[in-house]
mmCIF file of C-alpha atoms in Angstrom:
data_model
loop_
_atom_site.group_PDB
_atom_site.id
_atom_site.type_symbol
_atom_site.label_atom_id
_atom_site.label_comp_id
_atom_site.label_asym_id
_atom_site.label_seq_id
_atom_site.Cartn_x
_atom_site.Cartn_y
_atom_site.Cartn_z
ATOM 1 C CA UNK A 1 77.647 110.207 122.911
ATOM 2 C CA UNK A 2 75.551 110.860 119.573
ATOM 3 C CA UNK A 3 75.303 108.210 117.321
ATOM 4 C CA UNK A 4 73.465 107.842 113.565
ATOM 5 C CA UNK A 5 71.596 105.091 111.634
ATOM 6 C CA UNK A 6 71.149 104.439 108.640
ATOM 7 C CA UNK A 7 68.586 102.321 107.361
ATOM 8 C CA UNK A 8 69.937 100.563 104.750
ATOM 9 C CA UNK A 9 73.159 100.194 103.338
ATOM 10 C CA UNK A 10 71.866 99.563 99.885
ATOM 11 C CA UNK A 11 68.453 101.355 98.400
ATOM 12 C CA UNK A 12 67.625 100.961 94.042
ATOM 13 C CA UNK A 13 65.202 103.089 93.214
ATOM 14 C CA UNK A 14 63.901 103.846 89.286
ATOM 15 C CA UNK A 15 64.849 106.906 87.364
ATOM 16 C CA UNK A 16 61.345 109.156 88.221
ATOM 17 C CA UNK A 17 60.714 107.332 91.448
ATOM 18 C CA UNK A 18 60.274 109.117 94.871
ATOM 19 C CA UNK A 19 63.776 108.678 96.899
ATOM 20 C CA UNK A 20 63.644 107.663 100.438
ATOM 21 C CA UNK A 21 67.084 107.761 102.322
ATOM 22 C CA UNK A 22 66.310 107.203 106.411
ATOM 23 C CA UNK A 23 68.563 108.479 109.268
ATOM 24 C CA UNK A 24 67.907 108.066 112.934
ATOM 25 C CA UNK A 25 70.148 109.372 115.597
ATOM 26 C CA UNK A 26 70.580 109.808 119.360
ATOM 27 C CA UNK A 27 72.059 112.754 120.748
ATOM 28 C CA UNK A 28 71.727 114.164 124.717
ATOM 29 C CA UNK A 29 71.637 117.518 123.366
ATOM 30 C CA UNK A 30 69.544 119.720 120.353
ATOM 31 C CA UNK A 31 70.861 118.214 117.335
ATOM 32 C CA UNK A 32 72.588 119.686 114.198
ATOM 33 C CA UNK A 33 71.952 117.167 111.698
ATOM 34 C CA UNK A 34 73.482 117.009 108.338
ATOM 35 C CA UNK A 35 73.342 114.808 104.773
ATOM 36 C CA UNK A 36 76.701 114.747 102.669
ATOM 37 C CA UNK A 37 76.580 113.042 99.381
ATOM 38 C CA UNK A 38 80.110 111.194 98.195
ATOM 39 C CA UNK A 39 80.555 109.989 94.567
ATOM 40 C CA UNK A 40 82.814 107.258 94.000
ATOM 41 C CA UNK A 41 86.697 108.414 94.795
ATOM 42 C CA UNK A 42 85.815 111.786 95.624
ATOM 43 C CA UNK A 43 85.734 113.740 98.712
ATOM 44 C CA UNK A 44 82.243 114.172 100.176
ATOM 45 C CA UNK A 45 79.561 117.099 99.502
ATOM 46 C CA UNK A 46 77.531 118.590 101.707
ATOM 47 C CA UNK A 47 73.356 118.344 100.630
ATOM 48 C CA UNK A 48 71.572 119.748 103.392
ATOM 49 C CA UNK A 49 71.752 120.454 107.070
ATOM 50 C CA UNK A 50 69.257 121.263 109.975
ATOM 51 C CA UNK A 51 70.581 122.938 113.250
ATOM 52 C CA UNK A 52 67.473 125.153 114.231
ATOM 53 C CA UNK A 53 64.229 127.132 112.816
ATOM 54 C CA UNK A 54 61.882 125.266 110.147
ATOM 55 C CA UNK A 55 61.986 121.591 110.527
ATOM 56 C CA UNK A 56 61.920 120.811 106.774
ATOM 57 C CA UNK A 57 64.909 121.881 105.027
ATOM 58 C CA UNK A 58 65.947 122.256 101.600
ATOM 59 C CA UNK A 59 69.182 121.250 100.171
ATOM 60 C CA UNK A 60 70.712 120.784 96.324
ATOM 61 C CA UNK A 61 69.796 118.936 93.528
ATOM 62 C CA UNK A 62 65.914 118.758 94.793
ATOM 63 C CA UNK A 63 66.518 116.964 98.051
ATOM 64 C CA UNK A 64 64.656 117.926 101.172
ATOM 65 C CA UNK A 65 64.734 116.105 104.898
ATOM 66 C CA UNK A 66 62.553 116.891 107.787
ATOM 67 C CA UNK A 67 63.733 116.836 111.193
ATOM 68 C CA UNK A 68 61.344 115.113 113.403
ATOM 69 C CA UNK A 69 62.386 115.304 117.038
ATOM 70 C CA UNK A 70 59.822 112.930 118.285
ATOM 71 C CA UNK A 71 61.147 110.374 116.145
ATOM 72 C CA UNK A 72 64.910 111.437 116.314
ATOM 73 C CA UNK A 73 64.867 111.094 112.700
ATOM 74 C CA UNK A 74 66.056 113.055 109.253
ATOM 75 C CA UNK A 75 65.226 111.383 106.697
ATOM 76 C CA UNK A 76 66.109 112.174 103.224
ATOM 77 C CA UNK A 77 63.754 112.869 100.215
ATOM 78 C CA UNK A 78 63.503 113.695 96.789
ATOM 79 C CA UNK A 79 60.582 113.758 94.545
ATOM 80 C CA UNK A 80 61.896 111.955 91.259
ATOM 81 C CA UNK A 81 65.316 110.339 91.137
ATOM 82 C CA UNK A 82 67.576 111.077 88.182
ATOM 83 C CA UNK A 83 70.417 108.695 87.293
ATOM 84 C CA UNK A 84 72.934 111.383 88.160
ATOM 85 C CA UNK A 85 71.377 110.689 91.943
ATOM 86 C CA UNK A 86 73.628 107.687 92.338
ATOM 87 C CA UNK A 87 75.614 108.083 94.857
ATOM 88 C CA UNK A 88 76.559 107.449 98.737
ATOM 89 C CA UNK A 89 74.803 109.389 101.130
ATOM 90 C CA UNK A 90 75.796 109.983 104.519
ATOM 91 C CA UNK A 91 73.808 111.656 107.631
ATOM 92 C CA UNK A 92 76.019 112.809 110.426
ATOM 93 C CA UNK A 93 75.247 114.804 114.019
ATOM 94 C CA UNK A 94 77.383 116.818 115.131
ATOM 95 C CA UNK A 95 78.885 115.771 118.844
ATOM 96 C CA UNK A 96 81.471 117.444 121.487
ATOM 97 C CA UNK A 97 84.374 115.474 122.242
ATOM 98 C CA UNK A 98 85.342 114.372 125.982
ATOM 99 C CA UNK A 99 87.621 117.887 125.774
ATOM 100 C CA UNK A 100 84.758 119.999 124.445
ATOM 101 C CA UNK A 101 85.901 120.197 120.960
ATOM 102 C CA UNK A 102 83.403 119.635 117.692
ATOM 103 C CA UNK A 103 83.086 116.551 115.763
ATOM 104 C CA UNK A 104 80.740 114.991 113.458
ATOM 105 C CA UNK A 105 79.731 111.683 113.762
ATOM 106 C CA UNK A 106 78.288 109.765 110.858
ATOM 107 C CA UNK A 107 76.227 106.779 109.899
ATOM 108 C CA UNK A 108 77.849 103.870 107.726
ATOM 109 C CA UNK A 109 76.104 105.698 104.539
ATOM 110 C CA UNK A 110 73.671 104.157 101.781
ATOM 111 C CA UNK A 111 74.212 103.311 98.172
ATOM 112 C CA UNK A 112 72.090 104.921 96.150
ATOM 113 C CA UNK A 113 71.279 102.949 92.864
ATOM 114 C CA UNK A 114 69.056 104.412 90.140
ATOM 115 C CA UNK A 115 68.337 102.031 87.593
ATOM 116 C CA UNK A 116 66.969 103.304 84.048
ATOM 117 C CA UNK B 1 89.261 129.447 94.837
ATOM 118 C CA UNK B 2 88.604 128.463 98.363
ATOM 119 C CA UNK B 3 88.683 124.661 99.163
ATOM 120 C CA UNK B 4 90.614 121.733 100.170
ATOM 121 C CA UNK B 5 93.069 120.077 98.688
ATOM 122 C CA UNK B 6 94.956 116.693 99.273
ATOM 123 C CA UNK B 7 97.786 115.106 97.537
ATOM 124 C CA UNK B 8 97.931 112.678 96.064
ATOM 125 C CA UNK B 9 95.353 111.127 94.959
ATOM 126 C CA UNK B 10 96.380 107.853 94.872
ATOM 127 C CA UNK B 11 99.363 106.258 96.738
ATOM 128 C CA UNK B 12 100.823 102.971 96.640
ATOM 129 C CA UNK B 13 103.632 101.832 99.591
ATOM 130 C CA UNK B 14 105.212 98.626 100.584
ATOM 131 C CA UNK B 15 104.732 97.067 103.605
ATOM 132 C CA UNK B 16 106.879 98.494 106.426
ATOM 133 C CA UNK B 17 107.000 101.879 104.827
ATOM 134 C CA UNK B 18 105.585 105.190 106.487
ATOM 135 C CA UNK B 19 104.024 107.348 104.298
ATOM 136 C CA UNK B 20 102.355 110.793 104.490
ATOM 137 C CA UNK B 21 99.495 112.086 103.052
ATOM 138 C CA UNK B 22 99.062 115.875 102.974
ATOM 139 C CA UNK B 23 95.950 118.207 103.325
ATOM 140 C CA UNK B 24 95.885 121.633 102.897
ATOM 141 C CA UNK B 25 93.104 124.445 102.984
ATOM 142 C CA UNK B 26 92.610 128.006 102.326
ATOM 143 C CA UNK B 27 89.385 128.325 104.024
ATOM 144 C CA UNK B 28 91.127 130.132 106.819
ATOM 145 C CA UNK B 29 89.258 127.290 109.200
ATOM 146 C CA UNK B 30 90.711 126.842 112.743
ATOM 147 C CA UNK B 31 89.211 122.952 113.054
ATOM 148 C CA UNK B 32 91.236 120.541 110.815
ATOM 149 C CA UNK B 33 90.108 116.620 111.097
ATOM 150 C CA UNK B 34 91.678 113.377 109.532
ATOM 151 C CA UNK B 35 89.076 110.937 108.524
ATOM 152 C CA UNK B 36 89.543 106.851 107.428
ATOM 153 C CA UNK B 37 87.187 105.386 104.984
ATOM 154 C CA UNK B 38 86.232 101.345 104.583
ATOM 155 C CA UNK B 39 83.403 99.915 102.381
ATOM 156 C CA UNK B 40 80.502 99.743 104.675
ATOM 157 C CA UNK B 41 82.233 101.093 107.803
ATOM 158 C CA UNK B 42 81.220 105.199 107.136
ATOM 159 C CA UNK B 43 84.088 107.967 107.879
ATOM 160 C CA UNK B 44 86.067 107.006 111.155
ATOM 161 C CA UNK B 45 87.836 109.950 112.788
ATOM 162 C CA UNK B 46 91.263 109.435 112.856
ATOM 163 C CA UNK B 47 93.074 112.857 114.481
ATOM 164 C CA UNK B 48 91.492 116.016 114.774
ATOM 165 C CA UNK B 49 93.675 119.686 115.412
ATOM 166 C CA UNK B 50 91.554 122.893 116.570
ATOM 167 C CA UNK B 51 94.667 124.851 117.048
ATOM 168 C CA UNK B 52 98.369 125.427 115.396
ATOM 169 C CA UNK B 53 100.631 123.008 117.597
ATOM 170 C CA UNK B 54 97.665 121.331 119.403
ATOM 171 C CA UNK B 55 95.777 118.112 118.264
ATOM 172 C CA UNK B 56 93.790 115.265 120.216
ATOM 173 C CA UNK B 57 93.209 111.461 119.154
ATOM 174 C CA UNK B 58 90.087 110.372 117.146
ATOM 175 C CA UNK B 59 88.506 107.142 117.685
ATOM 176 C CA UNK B 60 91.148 105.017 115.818
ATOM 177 C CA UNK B 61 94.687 107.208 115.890
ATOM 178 C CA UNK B 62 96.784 104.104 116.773
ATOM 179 C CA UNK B 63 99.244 103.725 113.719
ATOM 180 C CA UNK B 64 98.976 107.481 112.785
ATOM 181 C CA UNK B 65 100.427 110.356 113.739
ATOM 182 C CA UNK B 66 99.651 114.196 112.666
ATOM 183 C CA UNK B 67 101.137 117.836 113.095
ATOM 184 C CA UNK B 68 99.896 120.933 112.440
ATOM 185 C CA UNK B 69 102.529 123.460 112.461
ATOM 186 C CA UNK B 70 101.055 125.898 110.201
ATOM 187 C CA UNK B 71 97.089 126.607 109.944
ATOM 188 C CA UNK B 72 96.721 125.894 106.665
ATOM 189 C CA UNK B 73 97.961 122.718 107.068
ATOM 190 C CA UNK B 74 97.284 119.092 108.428
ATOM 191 C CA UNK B 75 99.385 116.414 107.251
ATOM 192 C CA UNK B 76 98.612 112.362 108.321
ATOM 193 C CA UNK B 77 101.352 109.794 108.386
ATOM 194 C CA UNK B 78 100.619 106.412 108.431
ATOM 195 C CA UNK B 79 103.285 104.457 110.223
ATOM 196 C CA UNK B 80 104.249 100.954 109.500
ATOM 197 C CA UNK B 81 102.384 100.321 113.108
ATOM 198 C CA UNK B 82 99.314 100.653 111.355
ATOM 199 C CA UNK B 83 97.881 96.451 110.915
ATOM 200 C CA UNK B 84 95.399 97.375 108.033
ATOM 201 C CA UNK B 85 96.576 100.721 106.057
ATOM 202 C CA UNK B 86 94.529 100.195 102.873
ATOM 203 C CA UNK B 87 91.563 102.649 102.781
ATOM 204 C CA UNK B 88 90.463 106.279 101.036
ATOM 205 C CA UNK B 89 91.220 109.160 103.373
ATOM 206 C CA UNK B 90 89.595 112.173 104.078
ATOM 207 C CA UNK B 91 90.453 115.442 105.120
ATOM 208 C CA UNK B 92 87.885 117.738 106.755
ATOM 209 C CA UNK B 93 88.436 121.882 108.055
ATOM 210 C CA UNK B 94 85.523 123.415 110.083
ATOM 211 C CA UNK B 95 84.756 127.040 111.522
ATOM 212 C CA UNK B 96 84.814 126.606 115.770
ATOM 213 C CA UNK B 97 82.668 127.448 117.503
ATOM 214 C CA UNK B 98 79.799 126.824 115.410
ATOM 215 C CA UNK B 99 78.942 122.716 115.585
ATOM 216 C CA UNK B 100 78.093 123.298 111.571
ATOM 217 C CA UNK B 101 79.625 121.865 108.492
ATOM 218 C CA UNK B 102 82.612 120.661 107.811
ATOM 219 C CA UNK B 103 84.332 120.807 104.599
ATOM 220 C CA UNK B 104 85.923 118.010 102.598
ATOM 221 C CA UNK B 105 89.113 117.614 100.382
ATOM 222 C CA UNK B 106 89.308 115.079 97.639
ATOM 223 C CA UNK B 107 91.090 112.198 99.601
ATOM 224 C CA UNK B 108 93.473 110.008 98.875
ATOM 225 C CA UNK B 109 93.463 106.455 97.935
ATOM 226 C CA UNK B 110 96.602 104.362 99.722
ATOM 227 C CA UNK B 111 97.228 101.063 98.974
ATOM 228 C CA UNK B 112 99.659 99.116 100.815
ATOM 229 C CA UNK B 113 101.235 95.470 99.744
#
């Protein structure tokens, strides 16, 4: 089965600095990989995803991650952090169930803190 | 607007009560998926439908139970069999077929005492 993660539960970064959000995950098959971004008491928003083609992908509100399949990782990026950044972020693989269907499976997330 | 939408958004029960939390979408999505949220835990996947009148167990179902009698919509109760009822939950719709996003509602907040 395909499992995420996260490095980190907790990452503070300063308004301006480079973000740096890591994911690792297994999975026996080519992975579609995927960030989310939840802000507190609402319902989670997808940033970014990967499932084939160019290995760097772009997502909203400047974020980037690069899939690295020698390193089974996706980590998350983004230049310079603005306070509006804080958040929880989430990476997630998608995965087949024992009866074939689709699922996503996702890490235990990291709290994003950008302090002023 | 297309989207997802659960109701409420917060809930409060007594102990021993069943409650049900509904989820509805207009996406026109086949996949429909019931998600639990704890601090520091990540989303947990609770019951998941691909089908009208057909739905499978997630990794922690016991406590819950689910129909899906119309497409549009998924509805979760949580039965007074469930020991720690207190989280946010999610809803989720996907396209099949593809293994690509899937689509949240707003959740709902219960809160049992």
């Amino acid at each position: 089965a395909q499992s995420v993660t996260q490095l980190g539960s907790h990452v503070s970064v300063s308004e301006g600095a480079l973000v740096l959000l890591r994911c690792n995950y297994s999975s026996s098959v080519p992975p579609y990989l995927f960030w989310y971004v939840q802000y507190p008491n609402q319902g989670l928003q997808l940033l970014l995803k990967y499932t084939t083609g160019a290995t760097l992908v772009k997502g909203i509100n400047g974020f980037e991650a690069e899939f690295k399949k020698s390193e089974t990782s996706f980590h998350l990026t983004k230049p310079s952090a603005h306070m509006s950044d804080a958040a929880e972020y989430f990476c997630a693989v998608s995965d087949l169930t024992q009866g074939g269907s689709e699922k996503l499976v996702f890490g235990k997330g990291t709290k994003l803190t950008v302090n002023p | 607007d297309g989207g997802i939408t659960q109701s409420p958004k917060y809930l409060f029960r007594k102990e021993g009560q069943n409650v049900t939390l509904s989820c509805e979408q207009n996406l026109n999505h086949d996949a429909m998926y019931w998600y639990r949220q704890d601090p520091g835990q990540g989303l947990r996947l609770i019951y998941y439908s691909q089908i009208v009148n057909d739905f499978q167990k997630g990794d922690i179902a016991e406590g819950y139970s689910v129909s899906r009698e119309k497409k549009e919509s998924f509805p979760l109760t949580v039965t007074s069999a469930q020991k720690n009822p207190t989280a946010f939950y999610l809803c989720a719709s996907s396209i099949l077929g593809d293994r690509d996003e899937q689509y949240f509602g707003p959740g709902t907040r219960l809160t049992v005492t």
